[in-house]
Amino acid sequence: MNDYRKGPVLLRGRNVPDVSTSGRLLGEQDSPHWLHEDPWRVLRIQSEFVEGFGALAELGPAITVFGSARSQVDAHDYAQGVQIGGLLAERGYAVITGGGPGIMEAANKGAHEAGGVSVGLGIELPHEQDMNPYVNLGINFRYFFARKTMFVKYAQGFIALPGGFGTMDELFEALTLVQTGTIQKFPIALVGHSYWDGLMGWLRESMAADGKIAPTDVDLMHVTDDPIEAVAHVTQDLAVAVD
């Protein structure tokens, strides 16, 4: 039986192709269907990581701010987002958001108006969501998991304001990474007792009480109504020199 090697893969019998890899590369392409196949997607995924790492490698200390895209400009949590973005910038931190409207726009606005670095990590969605105008360093992603890696890799802490499924997804991914020791010294602040206390109570009374998490795991999050306290919590152990 003849062996056929396709890179690191060994093929025999009916698995041996009629045309070599080089032959397929140089042969006529009848259809661009290959653009939508998984091997090509891997290259696009790789390019997203390369672009993200390259763009953010020199960002410096940063805090990621999460919150709803649906918050209106005249909402209380929008004003808190602006305040938080400004406070972080004044302390020398870049502000990272998802780059969209609502709370994301608010935090970017606060950072921008305070003269700080305002980062937006956008995502391709079925309904277009433009990068908000207060972002001065923006990257658009096709893949959620590549984008979420950037949220964590280049931040030293998270602040979450009221939000929906996306905010919960990002919050619990961060919590899982901290709980498992994958990342360390990663403070998380939640702004708004009226919004978050129900969740915190359920975590204690259901999840922790049933032994699914340790009671101390709930303490990985600090809840406050005060934006100043939230910023202090996520930056308290992080000294940043401000020029």
CSV table of C-alpha atoms in Angstrom, one decimal:
chain,number,residue,atom,x,y,z
A,1,MET,CA,0.0,0.0,0.0
A,2,ASN,CA,1.4,3.3,-1.0
A,3,ASP,CA,1.7,6.1,1.5
A,4,TYR,CA,0.7,9.7,0.5
A,5,ARG,CA,1.8,12.5,2.7
A,6,LYS,CA,-0.2,15.7,2.7
A,7,GLY,CA,1.8,18.0,4.9
A,8,PRO,CA,1.7,16.3,8.4
A,9,VAL,CA,-1.2,14.1,7.3
A,10,LEU,CA,-0.7,10.4,6.2
A,11,LEU,CA,-3.2,9.2,3.6
A,12,ARG,CA,-3.6,5.6,2.2
A,13,GLY,CA,-5.9,3.7,-0.1
A,14,ARG,CA,-9.0,5.6,-1.3
A,15,ASN,CA,-8.0,8.6,0.8
A,16,VAL,CA,-5.1,9.4,-1.6
A,17,PRO,CA,-6.1,12.4,-3.7
A,18,ASP,CA,-5.9,12.4,-7.5
A,19,VAL,CA,-4.3,15.8,-7.6
A,20,SER,CA,-1.5,17.1,-5.4
A,21,THR,CA,-1.9,20.2,-3.1
A,22,SER,CA,0.3,22.2,-5.5
A,23,GLY,CA,-1.7,21.0,-8.4
A,24,ARG,CA,-4.9,22.2,-6.8
A,25,LEU,CA,-3.3,25.5,-5.9
A,26,LEU,CA,-2.3,26.2,-9.5
A,27,GLY,CA,-5.3,24.6,-11.2
A,28,GLU,CA,-8.3,26.6,-12.5
A,29,GLN,CA,-10.8,27.5,-9.9
A,30,ASP,CA,-14.4,27.1,-11.1
A,31,SER,CA,-15.9,28.6,-7.9
A,32,PRO,CA,-14.7,30.7,-5.0
A,33,HIS,CA,-16.5,28.4,-2.6
A,34,TRP,CA,-13.1,27.8,-0.9
A,35,LEU,CA,-13.4,31.3,0.6
A,36,HIS,CA,-16.1,29.9,2.9
A,37,GLU,CA,-14.5,26.7,4.0
A,38,ASP,CA,-13.0,26.1,7.4
A,39,PRO,CA,-9.3,26.1,6.4
A,40,TRP,CA,-9.7,29.6,5.0
A,41,ARG,CA,-11.7,30.7,8.1
A,42,VAL,CA,-8.7,29.6,10.2
A,43,LEU,CA,-6.5,32.1,8.3
A,44,ARG,CA,-9.1,34.9,8.8
A,45,ILE,CA,-9.2,34.0,12.5
A,46,GLN,CA,-5.4,34.1,12.7
A,47,SER,CA,-5.4,37.5,10.9
A,48,GLU,CA,-7.8,38.9,13.5
A,49,PHE,CA,-5.5,37.9,16.4
A,50,VAL,CA,-2.5,39.3,14.6
A,51,GLU,CA,-4.2,42.6,13.8
A,52,GLY,CA,-5.5,42.9,17.4
A,53,PHE,CA,-2.2,42.0,19.0
A,54,GLY,CA,-0.4,44.4,16.7
A,55,ALA,CA,-2.8,47.3,17.3
A,56,LEU,CA,-3.0,47.0,21.1
A,57,ALA,CA,0.5,45.7,22.0
A,58,GLU,CA,1.6,49.2,23.0
A,59,LEU,CA,-1.7,50.3,24.6
A,60,GLY,CA,-0.4,50.4,28.1
A,61,PRO,CA,-2.6,50.0,31.2
A,62,ALA,CA,-6.3,49.8,30.3
A,63,ILE,CA,-9.7,49.0,31.8
A,64,THR,CA,-12.5,47.4,29.9
A,65,VAL,CA,-16.0,48.9,30.4
A,66,PHE,CA,-19.1,46.9,29.5
A,67,GLY,CA,-22.7,47.9,29.3
A,68,SER,CA,-25.8,48.0,27.2
A,69,ALA,CA,-25.8,49.3,23.6
A,70,ARG,CA,-29.4,50.3,24.2
A,71,SER,CA,-28.9,52.9,26.9
A,72,GLN,CA,-30.0,56.3,25.8
A,73,VAL,CA,-27.9,59.5,25.9
A,74,ASP,CA,-30.2,61.0,28.6
A,75,ALA,CA,-30.1,57.9,30.8
A,76,HIS,CA,-28.5,57.8,34.2
A,77,ASP,CA,-26.3,54.9,33.4
A,78,TYR,CA,-25.1,56.7,30.2
A,79,ALA,CA,-24.0,59.7,32.4
A,80,GLN,CA,-22.2,57.2,34.8
A,81,GLY,CA,-20.4,55.7,31.8
A,82,VAL,CA,-19.1,59.1,30.7
A,83,GLN,CA,-17.9,59.8,34.2
A,84,ILE,CA,-16.2,56.5,34.5
A,85,GLY,CA,-14.4,56.9,31.1
A,86,GLY,CA,-13.2,60.3,32.2
A,87,LEU,CA,-12.0,59.2,35.6
A,88,LEU,CA,-10.1,56.3,34.1
A,89,ALA,CA,-8.4,58.5,31.5
A,90,GLU,CA,-7.4,61.0,34.2
A,91,ARG,CA,-5.7,58.2,36.1
A,92,GLY,CA,-3.7,57.3,33.0
A,93,TYR,CA,-5.7,54.3,31.8
A,94,ALA,CA,-6.9,53.6,28.3
A,95,VAL,CA,-10.6,52.8,28.1
A,96,ILE,CA,-11.7,49.7,26.1
A,97,THR,CA,-15.3,49.1,25.1
A,98,GLY,CA,-17.1,47.2,22.4
A,99,GLY,CA,-17.1,50.4,20.3
A,100,GLY,CA,-20.9,50.6,19.8
A,101,PRO,CA,-23.6,53.0,21.1
A,102,GLY,CA,-25.1,53.2,24.6
A,103,ILE,CA,-22.8,52.6,27.6
A,104,MET,CA,-19.9,51.8,25.2
A,105,GLU,CA,-20.2,55.2,23.6
A,106,ALA,CA,-20.5,56.9,27.0
A,107,ALA,CA,-17.3,55.4,28.3
A,108,ASN,CA,-15.5,56.2,25.1
A,109,LYS,CA,-16.8,59.7,25.2
A,110,GLY,CA,-15.6,60.3,28.8
A,111,ALA,CA,-12.1,59.0,27.9
A,112,HIS,CA,-12.0,61.0,24.7
A,113,GLU,CA,-13.1,64.3,26.3
A,114,ALA,CA,-10.5,63.8,29.1
A,115,GLY,CA,-7.7,63.4,26.5
A,116,GLY,CA,-7.2,59.7,27.1
A,117,VAL,CA,-7.0,56.7,24.8
A,118,SER,CA,-10.4,55.6,23.8
A,119,VAL,CA,-10.5,52.1,22.3
A,120,GLY,CA,-13.4,50.4,20.5
A,121,LEU,CA,-13.4,46.7,19.6
A,122,GLY,CA,-16.3,46.4,17.2
A,123,ILE,CA,-18.0,43.2,16.0
A,124,GLU,CA,-19.7,42.3,12.7
A,125,LEU,CA,-23.4,41.8,13.4
A,126,PRO,CA,-26.4,41.0,11.2
A,127,HIS,CA,-27.7,44.5,12.0
A,128,GLU,CA,-24.9,47.0,11.4
A,129,GLN,CA,-23.5,48.7,14.5
A,130,ASP,CA,-21.2,51.5,13.6
A,131,MET,CA,-18.2,52.5,15.7
A,132,ASN,CA,-19.1,55.4,17.9
A,133,PRO,CA,-17.5,58.8,17.1
A,134,TYR,CA,-15.5,58.9,20.4
A,135,VAL,CA,-13.2,56.0,19.6
A,136,ASN,CA,-9.7,57.0,18.6
A,137,LEU,CA,-8.3,53.5,18.3
A,138,GLY,CA,-10.8,51.1,16.7
A,139,ILE,CA,-10.7,47.5,15.5
A,140,ASN,CA,-13.5,45.6,13.9
A,141,PHE,CA,-13.8,41.8,14.4
A,142,ARG,CA,-15.7,39.1,12.6
A,143,TYR,CA,-15.4,36.6,15.4
A,144,PHE,CA,-16.6,37.1,19.0
A,145,PHE,CA,-13.9,34.9,20.5
A,146,ALA,CA,-11.1,36.9,19.0
A,147,ARG,CA,-12.7,40.1,20.2
A,148,LYS,CA,-13.2,38.7,23.7
A,149,THR,CA,-9.6,37.7,23.9
A,150,MET,CA,-8.6,41.4,23.3
A,151,PHE,CA,-11.0,42.6,26.0
A,152,VAL,CA,-9.2,40.5,28.6
A,153,LYS,CA,-5.6,40.4,27.3
A,154,TYR,CA,-5.1,44.1,27.2
A,155,ALA,CA,-7.1,45.1,30.3
A,156,GLN,CA,-6.2,45.1,34.0
A,157,GLY,CA,-9.8,45.1,35.2
A,158,PHE,CA,-13.4,45.3,34.2
A,159,ILE,CA,-16.2,47.7,35.0
A,160,ALA,CA,-19.7,46.5,34.1
A,161,LEU,CA,-22.7,48.9,34.0
A,162,PRO,CA,-26.3,47.6,33.4
A,163,GLY,CA,-26.4,45.5,30.2
A,164,GLY,CA,-27.9,42.6,28.4
A,165,PHE,CA,-26.8,39.2,27.2
A,166,GLY,CA,-23.5,40.5,25.7
A,167,THR,CA,-22.6,42.2,29.0
A,168,MET,CA,-23.4,39.0,30.9
A,169,ASP,CA,-21.4,36.9,28.5
A,170,GLU,CA,-18.3,39.1,28.9
A,171,LEU,CA,-18.7,39.4,32.7
A,172,PHE,CA,-19.0,35.6,33.3
A,173,GLU,CA,-16.2,34.8,30.9
A,174,ALA,CA,-14.0,37.2,33.0
A,175,LEU,CA,-15.2,35.7,36.2
A,176,THR,CA,-14.5,32.2,35.0
A,177,LEU,CA,-10.9,33.2,34.1
A,178,VAL,CA,-10.4,34.7,37.5
A,179,GLN,CA,-12.0,31.9,39.4
A,180,THR,CA,-9.9,29.3,37.7
A,181,GLY,CA,-6.7,31.2,38.2
A,182,THR,CA,-6.2,31.6,34.5
A,183,ILE,CA,-5.8,35.4,35.1
A,184,GLN,CA,-4.8,36.9,38.4
A,185,LYS,CA,-5.3,40.3,40.1
A,186,PHE,CA,-8.1,41.2,37.9
A,187,PRO,CA,-10.6,43.4,39.8
A,188,ILE,CA,-14.2,43.5,38.6
A,189,ALA,CA,-16.7,46.3,39.6
A,190,LEU,CA,-20.4,46.3,38.9
A,191,VAL,CA,-22.2,49.7,38.9
A,192,GLY,CA,-25.8,49.9,40.1
A,193,HIS,CA,-27.1,48.1,43.2
A,194,SER,CA,-30.7,48.1,41.9
A,195,TYR,CA,-29.6,46.3,38.7
A,196,TRP,CA,-27.0,43.8,40.1
A,197,ASP,CA,-28.2,43.0,43.6
A,198,GLY,CA,-30.7,40.4,42.3
A,199,LEU,CA,-28.0,38.6,40.4
A,200,MET,CA,-25.7,38.7,43.4
A,201,GLY,CA,-28.4,37.3,45.7
A,202,TRP,CA,-29.1,34.5,43.3
A,203,LEU,CA,-25.4,33.6,43.1
A,204,ARG,CA,-25.2,33.4,46.9
A,205,GLU,CA,-28.6,31.8,47.6
A,206,SER,CA,-28.7,29.3,44.7
A,207,MET,CA,-25.3,28.7,43.1
A,208,ALA,CA,-23.1,29.0,46.2
A,209,ALA,CA,-25.7,27.5,48.5
A,210,ASP,CA,-25.9,24.4,46.3
A,211,GLY,CA,-22.1,24.1,46.2
A,212,LYS,CA,-21.7,24.9,42.5
A,213,ILE,CA,-19.3,27.8,43.4
A,214,ALA,CA,-17.5,28.7,46.6
A,215,PRO,CA,-19.1,31.4,48.7
A,216,THR,CA,-15.9,33.5,48.2
A,217,ASP,CA,-16.3,33.4,44.4
A,218,VAL,CA,-19.2,35.9,44.7
A,219,ASP,CA,-16.7,38.3,46.3
A,220,LEU,CA,-14.8,38.4,43.0
A,221,MET,CA,-17.3,41.2,42.1
A,222,HIS,CA,-17.6,44.5,43.9
A,223,VAL,CA,-21.0,46.3,43.6
A,224,THR,CA,-21.4,50.0,44.0
A,225,ASP,CA,-23.6,52.9,43.0
A,226,ASP,CA,-20.6,55.3,42.9
A,227,PRO,CA,-18.6,55.6,39.7
A,228,ILE,CA,-15.7,57.0,41.7
A,229,GLU,CA,-15.7,53.9,43.9
A,230,ALA,CA,-15.9,51.6,40.9
A,231,VAL,CA,-12.8,53.2,39.3
A,232,ALA,CA,-11.0,53.2,42.6
A,233,HIS,CA,-11.7,49.5,43.0
A,234,VAL,CA,-10.3,48.4,39.6
A,235,THR,CA,-7.3,50.7,39.8
A,236,GLN,CA,-6.4,50.5,43.5
A,237,ASP,CA,-3.4,48.2,43.1
A,238,LEU,CA,-2.4,49.5,39.8
A,239,ALA,CA,-0.1,52.6,39.9
A,240,VAL,CA,0.0,54.4,36.7
A,241,ALA,CA,2.2,57.4,36.0
A,242,VAL,CA,0.3,60.3,34.4
A,243,ASP,CA,2.4,62.8,32.4
